[in-house]
Amino acid sequence: LPISYLEKMDRLDKVVAAAGSDSLAQTALRYVLSHPVHPVVIPGAKSATQARQNAAAGEQELEAALYQKLREI
């Protein structure tokens, strides 16, 4: 049976929490940026703090093992 949206979010939260340092939003940005075709991400921000966090997320790609775990979800 396909897993529900909430089950996927729960799995994502657990994988991201186990990885440590980034928020779910930062991990999501890094996930997209880590794709082999190197896409462009244009995130929105509601505050200067969010804009800084988004910019910081773009400074590095995800580790290959974390990227693969997220792909499997």
N, CA, C, O and CB atoms as a CASP TS submission, in Angstrom:
PFRMAT TS
TARGET T0000
AUTHOR 0000-0000-0000
METHOD Language model
MODEL 1
PARENT N/A
ATOM      1  N   LEU     1       0.834  -1.191   0.000  1.00  0.00           N
ATOM      2  CA  LEU     1       0.000   0.000   0.000  1.00  0.00           C
ATOM      3  C   LEU     1       0.871   1.245   0.000  1.00  0.00           C
ATOM      4  O   LEU     1       1.906   1.281   0.665  1.00  0.00           O
ATOM      5  CB  LEU     1      -0.945   0.004   1.210  1.00  0.00           C
ATOM      6  N   PRO     2       0.459   2.260  -0.740  1.00  0.00           N
ATOM      7  CA  PRO     2       1.222   3.510  -0.734  1.00  0.00           C
ATOM      8  C   PRO     2       1.153   4.168   0.645  1.00  0.00           C
ATOM      9  O   PRO     2       0.137   4.094   1.336  1.00  0.00           O
ATOM     10  CB  PRO     2       0.690   4.477  -1.820  1.00  0.00           C
ATOM     11  N   ILE     3       2.250   4.809   1.025  1.00  0.00           N
ATOM     12  CA  ILE     3       2.228   5.479   2.321  1.00  0.00           C
ATOM     13  C   ILE     3       1.586   6.851   2.185  1.00  0.00           C
ATOM     14  O   ILE     3       1.645   7.473   1.124  1.00  0.00           O
ATOM     15  CB  ILE     3       3.653   5.604   2.898  1.00  0.00           C
ATOM     16  N   SER     4       0.985   7.309   3.247  1.00  0.00           N
ATOM     17  CA  SER     4       0.291   8.584   3.219  1.00  0.00           C
ATOM     18  C   SER     4       1.286   9.742   3.299  1.00  0.00           C
ATOM     19  O   SER     4       2.457   9.560   3.631  1.00  0.00           O
ATOM     20  CB  SER     4      -0.719   8.665   4.368  1.00  0.00           C
ATOM     21  N   TYR     5       0.796  10.908   2.992  1.00  0.00           N
ATOM     22  CA  TYR     5       1.599  12.129   3.078  1.00  0.00           C
ATOM     23  C   TYR     5       2.157  12.306   4.491  1.00  0.00           C
ATOM     24  O   TYR     5       3.337  12.616   4.656  1.00  0.00           O
ATOM     25  CB  TYR     5       0.758  13.360   2.676  1.00  0.00           C
ATOM     26  N   LEU     6       1.317  12.113   5.507  1.00  0.00           N
ATOM     27  CA  LEU     6       1.762  12.298   6.890  1.00  0.00           C
ATOM     28  C   LEU     6       2.828  11.271   7.283  1.00  0.00           C
ATOM     29  O   LEU     6       3.750  11.588   8.034  1.00  0.00           O
ATOM     30  CB  LEU     6       0.568  12.202   7.844  1.00  0.00           C
ATOM     31  N   GLU     7       2.701  10.050   6.781  1.00  0.00           N
ATOM     32  CA  GLU     7       3.719   9.029   7.049  1.00  0.00           C
ATOM     33  C   GLU     7       5.045   9.413   6.389  1.00  0.00           C
ATOM     34  O   GLU     7       6.112   9.221   6.972  1.00  0.00           O
ATOM     35  CB  GLU     7       3.247   7.643   6.540  1.00  0.00           C
ATOM     36  N   LYS     8       4.973   9.952   5.181  1.00  0.00           N
ATOM     37  CA  LYS     8       6.191  10.407   4.509  1.00  0.00           C
ATOM     38  C   LYS     8       6.838  11.549   5.289  1.00  0.00           C
ATOM     39  O   LYS     8       8.056  11.571   5.471  1.00  0.00           O
ATOM     40  CB  LYS     8       5.879  10.854   3.067  1.00  0.00           C
ATOM     41  N   MET     9       6.032  12.482   5.742  1.00  0.00           N
ATOM     42  CA  MET     9       6.576  13.604   6.520  1.00  0.00           C
ATOM     43  C   MET     9       7.223  13.108   7.804  1.00  0.00           C
ATOM     44  O   MET     9       8.269  13.614   8.210  1.00  0.00           O
ATOM     45  CB  MET     9       5.471  14.622   6.848  1.00  0.00           C
ATOM     46  N   ASP    10       6.612  12.131   8.439  1.00  0.00           N
ATOM     47  CA  ASP    10       7.189  11.558   9.653  1.00  0.00           C
ATOM     48  C   ASP    10       8.545  10.920   9.355  1.00  0.00           C
ATOM     49  O   ASP    10       9.502  11.095  10.110  1.00  0.00           O
ATOM     50  CB  ASP    10       6.233  10.518  10.265  1.00  0.00           C
ATOM     51  N   ARG    11       8.615  10.187   8.259  1.00  0.00           N
ATOM     52  CA  ARG    11       9.886   9.568   7.860  1.00  0.00           C
ATOM     53  C   ARG    11      10.938  10.631   7.552  1.00  0.00           C
ATOM     54  O   ARG    11      12.093  10.515   7.962  1.00  0.00           O
ATOM     55  CB  ARG    11       9.682   8.659   6.634  1.00  0.00           C
ATOM     56  N   LEU    12      10.524  11.662   6.827  1.00  0.00           N
ATOM     57  CA  LEU    12      11.453  12.750   6.509  1.00  0.00           C
ATOM     58  C   LEU    12      11.981  13.414   7.776  1.00  0.00           C
ATOM     59  O   LEU    12      13.181  13.647   7.914  1.00  0.00           O
ATOM     60  CB  LEU    12      10.769  13.794   5.617  1.00  0.00           C
ATOM     61  N   ASP    13      11.069  13.716   8.698  1.00  0.00           N
ATOM     62  CA  ASP    13      11.474  14.348   9.963  1.00  0.00           C
ATOM     63  C   ASP    13      12.507  13.496  10.694  1.00  0.00           C
ATOM     64  O   ASP    13      13.482  14.023  11.230  1.00  0.00           O
ATOM     65  CB  ASP    13      10.248  14.578  10.867  1.00  0.00           C
ATOM     66  N   LYS    14      12.298  12.195  10.718  1.00  0.00           N
ATOM     67  CA  LYS    14      13.224  11.304  11.424  1.00  0.00           C
ATOM     68  C   LYS    14      14.593  11.261  10.746  1.00  0.00           C
ATOM     69  O   LYS    14      15.622  11.294  11.421  1.00  0.00           O
ATOM     70  CB  LYS    14      12.641   9.891  11.505  1.00  0.00           C
ATOM     71  N   VAL    15      14.607  11.190   9.433  1.00  0.00           N
ATOM     72  CA  VAL    15      15.883  11.142   8.705  1.00  0.00           C
ATOM     73  C   VAL    15      16.641  12.460   8.880  1.00  0.00           C
ATOM     74  O   VAL    15      17.849  12.462   9.119  1.00  0.00           O
ATOM     75  CB  VAL    15      15.644  10.853   7.195  1.00  0.00           C
ATOM     76  N   VAL    16      15.927  13.572   8.758  1.00  0.00           N
ATOM     77  CA  VAL    16      16.565  14.885   8.906  1.00  0.00           C
ATOM     78  C   VAL    16      17.067  15.080  10.334  1.00  0.00           C
ATOM     79  O   VAL    16      18.175  15.579  10.535  1.00  0.00           O
ATOM     80  CB  VAL    16      15.579  16.013   8.530  1.00  0.00           C
ATOM     81  N   ALA    17      16.276  14.697  11.314  1.00  0.00           N
ATOM     82  CA  ALA    17      16.697  14.831  12.718  1.00  0.00           C
ATOM     83  C   ALA    17      17.934  13.979  12.994  1.00  0.00           C
ATOM     84  O   ALA    17      18.840  14.416  13.704  1.00  0.00           O
ATOM     85  CB  ALA    17      15.548  14.422  13.672  1.00  0.00           C
ATOM     86  N   ALA    18      17.979  12.784  12.446  1.00  0.00           N
ATOM     87  CA  ALA    18      19.128  11.905  12.656  1.00  0.00           C
ATOM     88  C   ALA    18      20.386  12.465  11.995  1.00  0.00           C
ATOM     89  O   ALA    18      21.498  12.232  12.468  1.00  0.00           O
ATOM     90  CB  ALA    18      18.832  10.507  12.114  1.00  0.00           C
ATOM     91  N   ALA    19      20.202  13.210  10.893  1.00  0.00           N
ATOM     92  CA  ALA    19      21.349  13.789  10.183  1.00  0.00           C
ATOM     93  C   ALA    19      21.967  14.942  10.964  1.00  0.00           C
ATOM     94  O   ALA    19      23.163  15.208  10.843  1.00  0.00           O
ATOM     95  CB  ALA    19      20.926  14.272   8.795  1.00  0.00           C
ATOM     96  N   GLY    20      21.144  15.634  11.775  1.00  0.00           N
ATOM     97  CA  GLY    20      21.722  16.640  12.649  1.00  0.00           C
ATOM     98  C   GLY    20      21.407  18.081  12.359  1.00  0.00           C
ATOM     99  O   GLY    20      20.341  18.560  12.746  1.00  0.00           O
ATOM    100  N   SER    21      22.274  18.780  11.706  1.00  0.00           N
ATOM    101  CA  SER    21      22.368  20.237  11.774  1.00  0.00           C
ATOM    102  C   SER    21      21.287  21.057  11.078  1.00  0.00           C
ATOM    103  O   SER    21      20.990  22.158  11.542  1.00  0.00           O
ATOM    104  CB  SER    21      23.628  20.626  11.226  1.00  0.00           C
ATOM    105  N   ASP    22      20.692  20.588  10.005  1.00  0.00           N
ATOM    106  CA  ASP    22      19.797  21.439   9.215  1.00  0.00           C
ATOM    107  C   ASP    22      18.333  21.280   9.580  1.00  0.00           C
ATOM    108  O   ASP    22      17.914  20.253  10.114  1.00  0.00           O
ATOM    109  CB  ASP    22      19.972  21.144   7.759  1.00  0.00           C
ATOM    110  N   SER    23      17.564  22.315   9.282  1.00  0.00           N
ATOM    111  CA  SER    23      16.115  22.226   9.414  1.00  0.00           C
ATOM    112  C   SER    23      15.569  21.449   8.218  1.00  0.00           C
ATOM    113  O   SER    23      16.289  21.197   7.252  1.00  0.00           O
ATOM    114  CB  SER    23      15.464  23.648   9.508  1.00  0.00           C
ATOM    115  N   LEU    24      14.317  21.079   8.287  1.00  0.00           N
ATOM    116  CA  LEU    24      13.682  20.384   7.171  1.00  0.00           C
ATOM    117  C   LEU    24      13.710  21.263   5.920  1.00  0.00           C
ATOM    118  O   LEU    24      13.953  20.769   4.819  1.00  0.00           O
ATOM    119  CB  LEU    24      12.228  19.995   7.529  1.00  0.00           C
ATOM    120  N   ALA    25      13.461  22.566   6.088  1.00  0.00           N
ATOM    121  CA  ALA    25      13.469  23.487   4.940  1.00  0.00           C
ATOM    122  C   ALA    25      14.852  23.562   4.299  1.00  0.00           C
ATOM    123  O   ALA    25      14.968  23.518   3.074  1.00  0.00           O
ATOM    124  CB  ALA    25      13.021  24.890   5.375  1.00  0.00           C
ATOM    125  N   GLN    26      15.897  23.675   5.112  1.00  0.00           N
ATOM    126  CA  GLN    26      17.258  23.734   4.570  1.00  0.00           C
ATOM    127  C   GLN    26      17.619  22.416   3.885  1.00  0.00           C
ATOM    128  O   GLN    26      18.248  22.412   2.827  1.00  0.00           O
ATOM    129  CB  GLN    26      18.274  24.050   5.691  1.00  0.00           C
ATOM    130  N   THR    27      17.224  21.319   4.484  1.00  0.00           N
ATOM    131  CA  THR    27      17.496  20.014   3.883  1.00  0.00           C
ATOM    132  C   THR    27      16.768  19.887   2.551  1.00  0.00           C
ATOM    133  O   THR    27      17.320  19.345   1.593  1.00  0.00           O
ATOM    134  CB  THR    27      17.074  18.875   4.834  1.00  0.00           C
ATOM    135  N   ALA    28      15.547  20.378   2.482  1.00  0.00           N
ATOM    136  CA  ALA    28      14.785  20.321   1.228  1.00  0.00           C
ATOM    137  C   ALA    28      15.485  21.118   0.128  1.00  0.00           C
ATOM    138  O   ALA    28      15.574  20.663  -1.012  1.00  0.00           O
ATOM    139  CB  ALA    28      13.353  20.857   1.441  1.00  0.00           C
ATOM    140  N   LEU    29      15.978  22.298   0.469  1.00  0.00           N
ATOM    141  CA  LEU    29      16.706  23.101  -0.515  1.00  0.00           C
ATOM    142  C   LEU    29      17.979  22.383  -0.967  1.00  0.00           C
ATOM    143  O   LEU    29      18.292  22.338  -2.157  1.00  0.00           O
ATOM    144  CB  LEU    29      17.053  24.484   0.071  1.00  0.00           C
ATOM    145  N   ARG    30      18.703  21.827  -0.006  1.00  0.00           N
ATOM    146  CA  ARG    30      19.936  21.111  -0.349  1.00  0.00           C
ATOM    147  C   ARG    30      19.650  19.848  -1.158  1.00  0.00           C
ATOM    148  O   ARG    30      20.443  19.467  -2.019  1.00  0.00           O
ATOM    149  CB  ARG    30      20.706  20.748   0.922  1.00  0.00           C
ATOM    150  N   TYR    31      18.527  19.206  -0.885  1.00  0.00           N
ATOM    151  CA  TYR    31      18.138  18.013  -1.636  1.00  0.00           C
ATOM    152  C   TYR    31      17.982  18.361  -3.118  1.00  0.00           C
ATOM    153  O   TYR    31      18.516  17.670  -3.985  1.00  0.00           O
ATOM    154  CB  TYR    31      16.818  17.414  -1.073  1.00  0.00           C
ATOM    155  N   VAL    32      17.255  19.425  -3.397  1.00  0.00           N
ATOM    156  CA  VAL    32      17.050  19.836  -4.786  1.00  0.00           C
ATOM    157  C   VAL    32      18.385  20.241  -5.422  1.00  0.00           C
ATOM    158  O   VAL    32      18.675  19.867  -6.558  1.00  0.00           O
ATOM    159  CB  VAL    32      16.037  21.008  -4.864  1.00  0.00           C
ATOM    160  N   LEU    33      19.184  20.998  -4.690  1.00  0.00           N
ATOM    161  CA  LEU    33      20.475  21.446  -5.225  1.00  0.00           C
ATOM    162  C   LEU    33      21.462  20.296  -5.422  1.00  0.00           C
ATOM    163  O   LEU    33      22.402  20.413  -6.208  1.00  0.00           O
ATOM    164  CB  LEU    33      21.084  22.482  -4.300  1.00  0.00           C
ATOM    165  N   SER    34      21.256  19.197  -4.719  1.00  0.00           N
ATOM    166  CA  SER    34      22.165  18.056  -4.816  1.00  0.00           C
ATOM    167  C   SER    34      21.835  17.129  -5.986  1.00  0.00           C
ATOM    168  O   SER    34      22.571  16.178  -6.250  1.00  0.00           O
ATOM    169  CB  SER    34      22.134  17.270  -3.528  1.00  0.00           C
ATOM    170  N   HIS    35      20.755  17.396  -6.674  1.00  0.00           N
ATOM    171  CA  HIS    35      20.390  16.563  -7.811  1.00  0.00           C
ATOM    172  C   HIS    35      21.500  16.647  -8.863  1.00  0.00           C
ATOM    173  O   HIS    35      22.074  17.717  -9.070  1.00  0.00           O
ATOM    174  CB  HIS    35      19.017  17.004  -8.408  1.00  0.00           C
ATOM    175  N   PRO    36      21.804  15.536  -9.524  1.00  0.00           N
ATOM    176  CA  PRO    36      22.914  15.511 -10.481  1.00  0.00           C
ATOM    177  C   PRO    36      22.844  16.537 -11.613  1.00  0.00           C
ATOM    178  O   PRO    36      23.883  16.902 -12.163  1.00  0.00           O
ATOM    179  CB  PRO    36      22.994  14.169 -11.075  1.00  0.00           C
ATOM    180  N   VAL    37      21.660  17.007 -11.973  1.00  0.00           N
ATOM    181  CA  VAL    37      21.572  17.996 -13.056  1.00  0.00           C
ATOM    182  C   VAL    37      21.785  19.422 -12.556  1.00  0.00           C
ATOM    183  O   VAL    37      21.747  20.365 -13.346  1.00  0.00           O
ATOM    184  CB  VAL    37      20.219  17.896 -13.745  1.00  0.00           C
ATOM    185  N   HIS    38      22.007  19.586 -11.256  1.00  0.00           N
ATOM    186  CA  HIS    38      22.276  20.897 -10.632  1.00  0.00           C
ATOM    187  C   HIS    38      21.223  21.947 -10.993  1.00  0.00           C
ATOM    188  O   HIS    38      21.513  22.928 -11.678  1.00  0.00           O
ATOM    189  CB  HIS    38      23.655  21.401 -11.050  1.00  0.00           C
ATOM    190  N   PRO    39      20.019  21.723 -10.527  1.00  0.00           N
ATOM    191  CA  PRO    39      18.949  22.685 -10.816  1.00  0.00           C
ATOM    192  C   PRO    39      19.140  23.993 -10.053  1.00  0.00           C
ATOM    193  O   PRO    39      19.994  24.107  -9.174  1.00  0.00           O
ATOM    194  CB  PRO    39      17.591  22.082 -10.471  1.00  0.00           C
ATOM    195  N   VAL    40      18.336  24.949 -10.408  1.00  0.00           N
ATOM    196  CA  VAL    40      18.317  26.233  -9.722  1.00  0.00           C
ATOM    197  C   VAL    40      17.142  26.227  -8.759  1.00  0.00           C
ATOM    198  O   VAL    40      16.052  25.770  -9.105  1.00  0.00           O
ATOM    199  CB  VAL    40      18.219  27.425 -10.733  1.00  0.00           C
ATOM    200  N   VAL    41      17.358  26.726  -7.565  1.00  0.00           N
ATOM    201  CA  VAL    41      16.292  26.814  -6.563  1.00  0.00           C
ATOM    202  C   VAL    41      16.072  28.285  -6.251  1.00  0.00           C
ATOM    203  O   VAL    41      17.021  29.020  -5.979  1.00  0.00           O
ATOM    204  CB  VAL    41      16.648  26.004  -5.261  1.00  0.00           C
ATOM    205  N   ILE    42      14.818  28.709  -6.291  1.00  0.00           N
ATOM    206  CA  ILE    42      14.488  30.084  -5.948  1.00  0.00           C
ATOM    207  C   ILE    42      13.490  30.036  -4.794  1.00  0.00           C
ATOM    208  O   ILE    42      12.280  30.051  -5.019  1.00  0.00           O
ATOM    209  CB  ILE    42      13.907  30.868  -7.188  1.00  0.00           C
ATOM    210  N   PRO    43      13.991  29.979  -3.558  1.00  0.00           N
ATOM    211  CA  PRO    43      13.094  29.874  -2.406  1.00  0.00           C
ATOM    212  C   PRO    43      12.522  31.230  -2.018  1.00  0.00           C
ATOM    213  O   PRO    43      13.111  32.275  -2.296  1.00  0.00           O
ATOM    214  CB  PRO    43      13.828  29.262  -1.218  1.00  0.00           C
ATOM    215  N   GLY    44      11.383  31.192  -1.382  1.00  0.00           N
ATOM    216  CA  GLY    44      10.797  32.389  -0.823  1.00  0.00           C
ATOM    217  C   GLY    44      11.226  32.545   0.627  1.00  0.00           C
ATOM    218  O   GLY    44      11.745  31.607   1.233  1.00  0.00           O
ATOM    219  N   ALA    45      11.012  33.716   1.175  1.00  0.00           N
ATOM    220  CA  ALA    45      11.349  33.959   2.575  1.00  0.00           C
ATOM    221  C   ALA    45      10.400  35.015   3.136  1.00  0.00           C
ATOM    222  O   ALA    45      10.048  35.982   2.460  1.00  0.00           O
ATOM    223  CB  ALA    45      12.836  34.410   2.726  1.00  0.00           C
ATOM    224  N   LYS    46       9.997  34.806   4.385  1.00  0.00           N
ATOM    225  CA  LYS    46       9.108  35.753   5.047  1.00  0.00           C
ATOM    226  C   LYS    46       9.869  36.754   5.903  1.00  0.00           C
ATOM    227  O   LYS    46       9.295  37.728   6.390  1.00  0.00           O
ATOM    228  CB  LYS    46       8.106  35.013   5.899  1.00  0.00           C
ATOM    229  N   SER    47      11.165  36.511   6.085  1.00  0.00           N
ATOM    230  CA  SER    47      11.957  37.400   6.929  1.00  0.00           C
ATOM    231  C   SER    47      13.406  37.385   6.463  1.00  0.00           C
ATOM    232  O   SER    47      13.814  36.537   5.670  1.00  0.00           O
ATOM    233  CB  SER    47      11.858  36.986   8.418  1.00  0.00           C
ATOM    234  N   ALA    48      14.165  38.333   6.968  1.00  0.00           N
ATOM    235  CA  ALA    48      15.593  38.378   6.647  1.00  0.00           C
ATOM    236  C   ALA    48      16.299  37.130   7.181  1.00  0.00           C
ATOM    237  O   ALA    48      17.234  36.627   6.559  1.00  0.00           O
ATOM    238  CB  ALA    48      16.242  39.655   7.233  1.00  0.00           C
ATOM    239  N   THR    49      15.852  36.641   8.321  1.00  0.00           N
ATOM    240  CA  THR    49      16.454  35.434   8.902  1.00  0.00           C
ATOM    241  C   THR    49      16.239  34.242   7.977  1.00  0.00           C
ATOM    242  O   THR    49      17.170  33.478   7.722  1.00  0.00           O
ATOM    243  CB  THR    49      15.858  35.141  10.302  1.00  0.00           C
ATOM    244  N   GLN    50      15.023  34.080   7.477  1.00  0.00           N
ATOM    245  CA  GLN    50      14.757  32.980   6.548  1.00  0.00           C
ATOM    246  C   GLN    50      15.582  33.126   5.273  1.00  0.00           C
ATOM    247  O   GLN    50      16.084  32.134   4.744  1.00  0.00           O
ATOM    248  CB  GLN    50      13.262  32.921   6.203  1.00  0.00           C
ATOM    249  N   ALA    51      15.725  34.337   4.781  1.00  0.00           N
ATOM    250  CA  ALA    51      16.529  34.563   3.575  1.00  0.00           C
ATOM    251  C   ALA    51      17.976  34.151   3.812  1.00  0.00           C
ATOM    252  O   ALA    51      18.594  33.529   2.948  1.00  0.00           O
ATOM    253  CB  ALA    51      16.463  36.043   3.146  1.00  0.00           C
ATOM    254  N   ARG    52      18.524  34.495   4.989  1.00  0.00           N
ATOM    255  CA  ARG    52      19.894  34.097   5.320  1.00  0.00           C
ATOM    256  C   ARG    52      20.011  32.579   5.438  1.00  0.00           C
ATOM    257  O   ARG    52      20.983  31.991   4.965  1.00  0.00           O
ATOM    258  CB  ARG    52      20.344  34.763   6.631  1.00  0.00           C
ATOM    259  N   GLN    53      19.021  31.946   6.068  1.00  0.00           N
ATOM    260  CA  GLN    53      19.039  30.489   6.207  1.00  0.00           C
ATOM    261  C   GLN    53      18.966  29.807   4.835  1.00  0.00           C
ATOM    262  O   GLN    53      19.661  28.823   4.584  1.00  0.00           O
ATOM    263  CB  GLN    53      17.869  30.021   7.099  1.00  0.00           C
ATOM    264  N   ASN    54      18.124  30.336   3.961  1.00  0.00           N
ATOM    265  CA  ASN    54      18.009  29.782   2.617  1.00  0.00           C
ATOM    266  C   ASN    54      19.322  29.929   1.851  1.00  0.00           C
ATOM    267  O   ASN    54      19.758  29.003   1.167  1.00  0.00           O
ATOM    268  CB  ASN    54      16.871  30.468   1.854  1.00  0.00           C
ATOM    269  N   ALA    55      19.941  31.088   1.972  1.00  0.00           N
ATOM    270  CA  ALA    55      21.223  31.306   1.296  1.00  0.00           C
ATOM    271  C   ALA    55      22.289  30.356   1.838  1.00  0.00           C
ATOM    272  O   ALA    55      23.087  29.812   1.074  1.00  0.00           O
ATOM    273  CB  ALA    55      21.680  32.768   1.466  1.00  0.00           C
ATOM    274  N   ALA    56      22.299  30.159   3.149  1.00  0.00           N
ATOM    275  CA  ALA    56      23.278  29.246   3.760  1.00  0.00           C
ATOM    276  C   ALA    56      23.055  27.819   3.292  1.00  0.00           C
ATOM    277  O   ALA    56      24.015  27.066   3.130  1.00  0.00           O
ATOM    278  CB  ALA    56      23.197  29.311   5.292  1.00  0.00           C
ATOM    279  N   ALA    57      21.815  27.437   3.074  1.00  0.00           N
ATOM    280  CA  ALA    57      21.510  26.082   2.616  1.00  0.00           C
ATOM    281  C   ALA    57      22.120  25.824   1.247  1.00  0.00           C
ATOM    282  O   ALA    57      22.461  24.686   0.924  1.00  0.00           O
ATOM    283  CB  ALA    57      19.995  25.858   2.568  1.00  0.00           C
ATOM    284  N   GLY    58      22.260  26.862   0.445  1.00  0.00           N
ATOM    285  CA  GLY    58      22.816  26.699  -0.893  1.00  0.00           C
ATOM    286  C   GLY    58      24.321  26.640  -0.944  1.00  0.00           C
ATOM    287  O   GLY    58      24.899  26.490  -2.020  1.00  0.00           O
ATOM    288  N   GLU    59      24.967  26.754   0.197  1.00  0.00           N
ATOM    289  CA  GLU    59      26.426  26.769   0.215  1.00  0.00           C
ATOM    290  C   GLU    59      27.051  25.386   0.096  1.00  0.00           C
ATOM    291  O   GLU    59      28.243  25.272  -0.187  1.00  0.00           O
ATOM    292  CB  GLU    59      26.904  27.417   1.470  1.00  0.00           C
ATOM    293  N   GLN    60      26.264  24.333   0.307  1.00  0.00           N
ATOM    294  CA  GLN    60      26.816  22.985   0.165  1.00  0.00           C
ATOM    295  C   GLN    60      25.715  22.004  -0.210  1.00  0.00           C
ATOM    296  O   GLN    60      24.535  22.238   0.052  1.00  0.00           O
ATOM    297  CB  GLN    60      27.512  22.538   1.468  1.00  0.00           C
ATOM    298  N   GLU    61      26.120  20.915  -0.821  1.00  0.00           N
ATOM    299  CA  GLU    61      25.173  19.863  -1.172  1.00  0.00           C
ATOM    300  C   GLU    61      25.041  18.896  -0.001  1.00  0.00           C
ATOM    301  O   GLU    61      25.848  18.908   0.929  1.00  0.00           O
ATOM    302  CB  GLU    61      25.621  19.115  -2.457  1.00  0.00           C
ATOM    303  N   LEU    62      24.012  18.062  -0.065  1.00  0.00           N
ATOM    304  CA  LEU    62      23.837  17.022   0.943  1.00  0.00           C
ATOM    305  C   LEU    62      24.900  15.952   0.768  1.00  0.00           C
ATOM    306  O   LEU    62      25.406  15.741  -0.334  1.00  0.00           O
ATOM    307  CB  LEU    62      22.428  16.402   0.858  1.00  0.00           C
ATOM    308  N   GLU    63      25.233  15.282   1.852  1.00  0.00           N
ATOM    309  CA  GLU    63      26.107  14.121   1.747  1.00  0.00           C
ATOM    310  C   GLU    63      25.368  13.062   0.919  1.00  0.00           C
ATOM    311  O   GLU    63      24.143  12.958   0.977  1.00  0.00           O
ATOM    312  CB  GLU    63      26.506  13.568   3.175  1.00  0.00           C
ATOM    313  N   ALA    64      26.114  12.298   0.167  1.00  0.00           N
ATOM    314  CA  ALA    64      25.516  11.301  -0.730  1.00  0.00           C
ATOM    315  C   ALA    64      24.614  10.317   0.008  1.00  0.00           C
ATOM    316  O   ALA    64      23.555   9.948  -0.499  1.00  0.00           O
ATOM    317  CB  ALA    64      26.608  10.537  -1.459  1.00  0.00           C
ATOM    318  N   ALA    65      25.023   9.888   1.201  1.00  0.00           N
ATOM    319  CA  ALA    65      24.217   8.909   1.951  1.00  0.00           C
ATOM    320  C   ALA    65      22.874   9.507   2.368  1.00  0.00           C
ATOM    321  O   ALA    65      21.850   8.829   2.292  1.00  0.00           O
ATOM    322  CB  ALA    65      24.985   8.421   3.199  1.00  0.00           C
ATOM    323  N   LEU    66      22.866  10.757   2.802  1.00  0.00           N
ATOM    324  CA  LEU    66      21.615  11.405   3.196  1.00  0.00           C
ATOM    325  C   LEU    66      20.735  11.633   1.962  1.00  0.00           C
ATOM    326  O   LEU    66      19.522  11.428   2.020  1.00  0.00           O
ATOM    327  CB  LEU    66      21.899  12.753   3.920  1.00  0.00           C
ATOM    328  N   TYR    67      21.333  12.049   0.862  1.00  0.00           N
ATOM    329  CA  TYR    67      20.580  12.243  -0.362  1.00  0.00           C
ATOM    330  C   TYR    67      19.872  10.941  -0.760  1.00  0.00           C
ATOM    331  O   TYR    67      18.699  10.952  -1.134  1.00  0.00           O
ATOM    332  CB  TYR    67      21.509  12.728  -1.493  1.00  0.00           C
ATOM    333  N   GLN    68      20.593   9.834  -0.676  1.00  0.00           N
ATOM    334  CA  GLN    68      20.011   8.546  -1.041  1.00  0.00           C
ATOM    335  C   GLN    68      18.883   8.141  -0.083  1.00  0.00           C
ATOM    336  O   GLN    68      17.859   7.622  -0.526  1.00  0.00           O
ATOM    337  CB  GLN    68      21.095   7.468  -1.057  1.00  0.00           C
ATOM    338  N   LYS    69      19.058   8.369   1.209  1.00  0.00           N
ATOM    339  CA  LYS    69      17.996   8.056   2.174  1.00  0.00           C
ATOM    340  C   LYS    69      16.734   8.840   1.861  1.00  0.00           C
ATOM    341  O   LYS    69      15.630   8.299   1.925  1.00  0.00           O
ATOM    342  CB  LYS    69      18.459   8.358   3.608  1.00  0.00           C
ATOM    343  N   LEU    70      16.894  10.118   1.520  1.00  0.00           N
ATOM    344  CA  LEU    70      15.738  10.945   1.206  1.00  0.00           C
ATOM    345  C   LEU    70      15.074  10.492  -0.079  1.00  0.00           C
ATOM    346  O   LEU    70      13.847  10.515  -0.177  1.00  0.00           O
ATOM    347  CB  LEU    70      16.143  12.405   1.097  1.00  0.00           C
ATOM    348  N   ARG    71      15.853  10.082  -1.063  1.00  0.00           N
ATOM    349  CA  ARG    71      15.289   9.573  -2.329  1.00  0.00           C
ATOM    350  C   ARG    71      14.442   8.328  -2.093  1.00  0.00           C
ATOM    351  O   ARG    71      13.450   8.105  -2.786  1.00  0.00           O
ATOM    352  CB  ARG    71      16.415   9.255  -3.335  1.00  0.00           C
ATOM    353  N   GLU    72      14.832   7.525  -1.121  1.00  0.00           N
ATOM    354  CA  GLU    72      14.126   6.283  -0.862  1.00  0.00           C
ATOM    355  C   GLU    72      12.777   6.486  -0.171  1.00  0.00           C
ATOM    356  O   GLU    72      11.946   5.577  -0.150  1.00  0.00           O
ATOM    357  CB  GLU    72      14.985   5.387  -0.028  1.00  0.00           C
ATOM    358  N   ILE    73      12.562   7.654   0.383  1.00  0.00           N
ATOM    359  CA  ILE    73      11.291   7.940   1.039  1.00  0.00           C
ATOM    360  C   ILE    73      10.267   8.242  -0.025  1.00  0.00           C
ATOM    361  O   ILE    73       9.109   8.516   0.292  1.00  0.00           O
ATOM    362  CB  ILE    73      11.415   9.120   2.040  1.00  0.00           C
TER
END
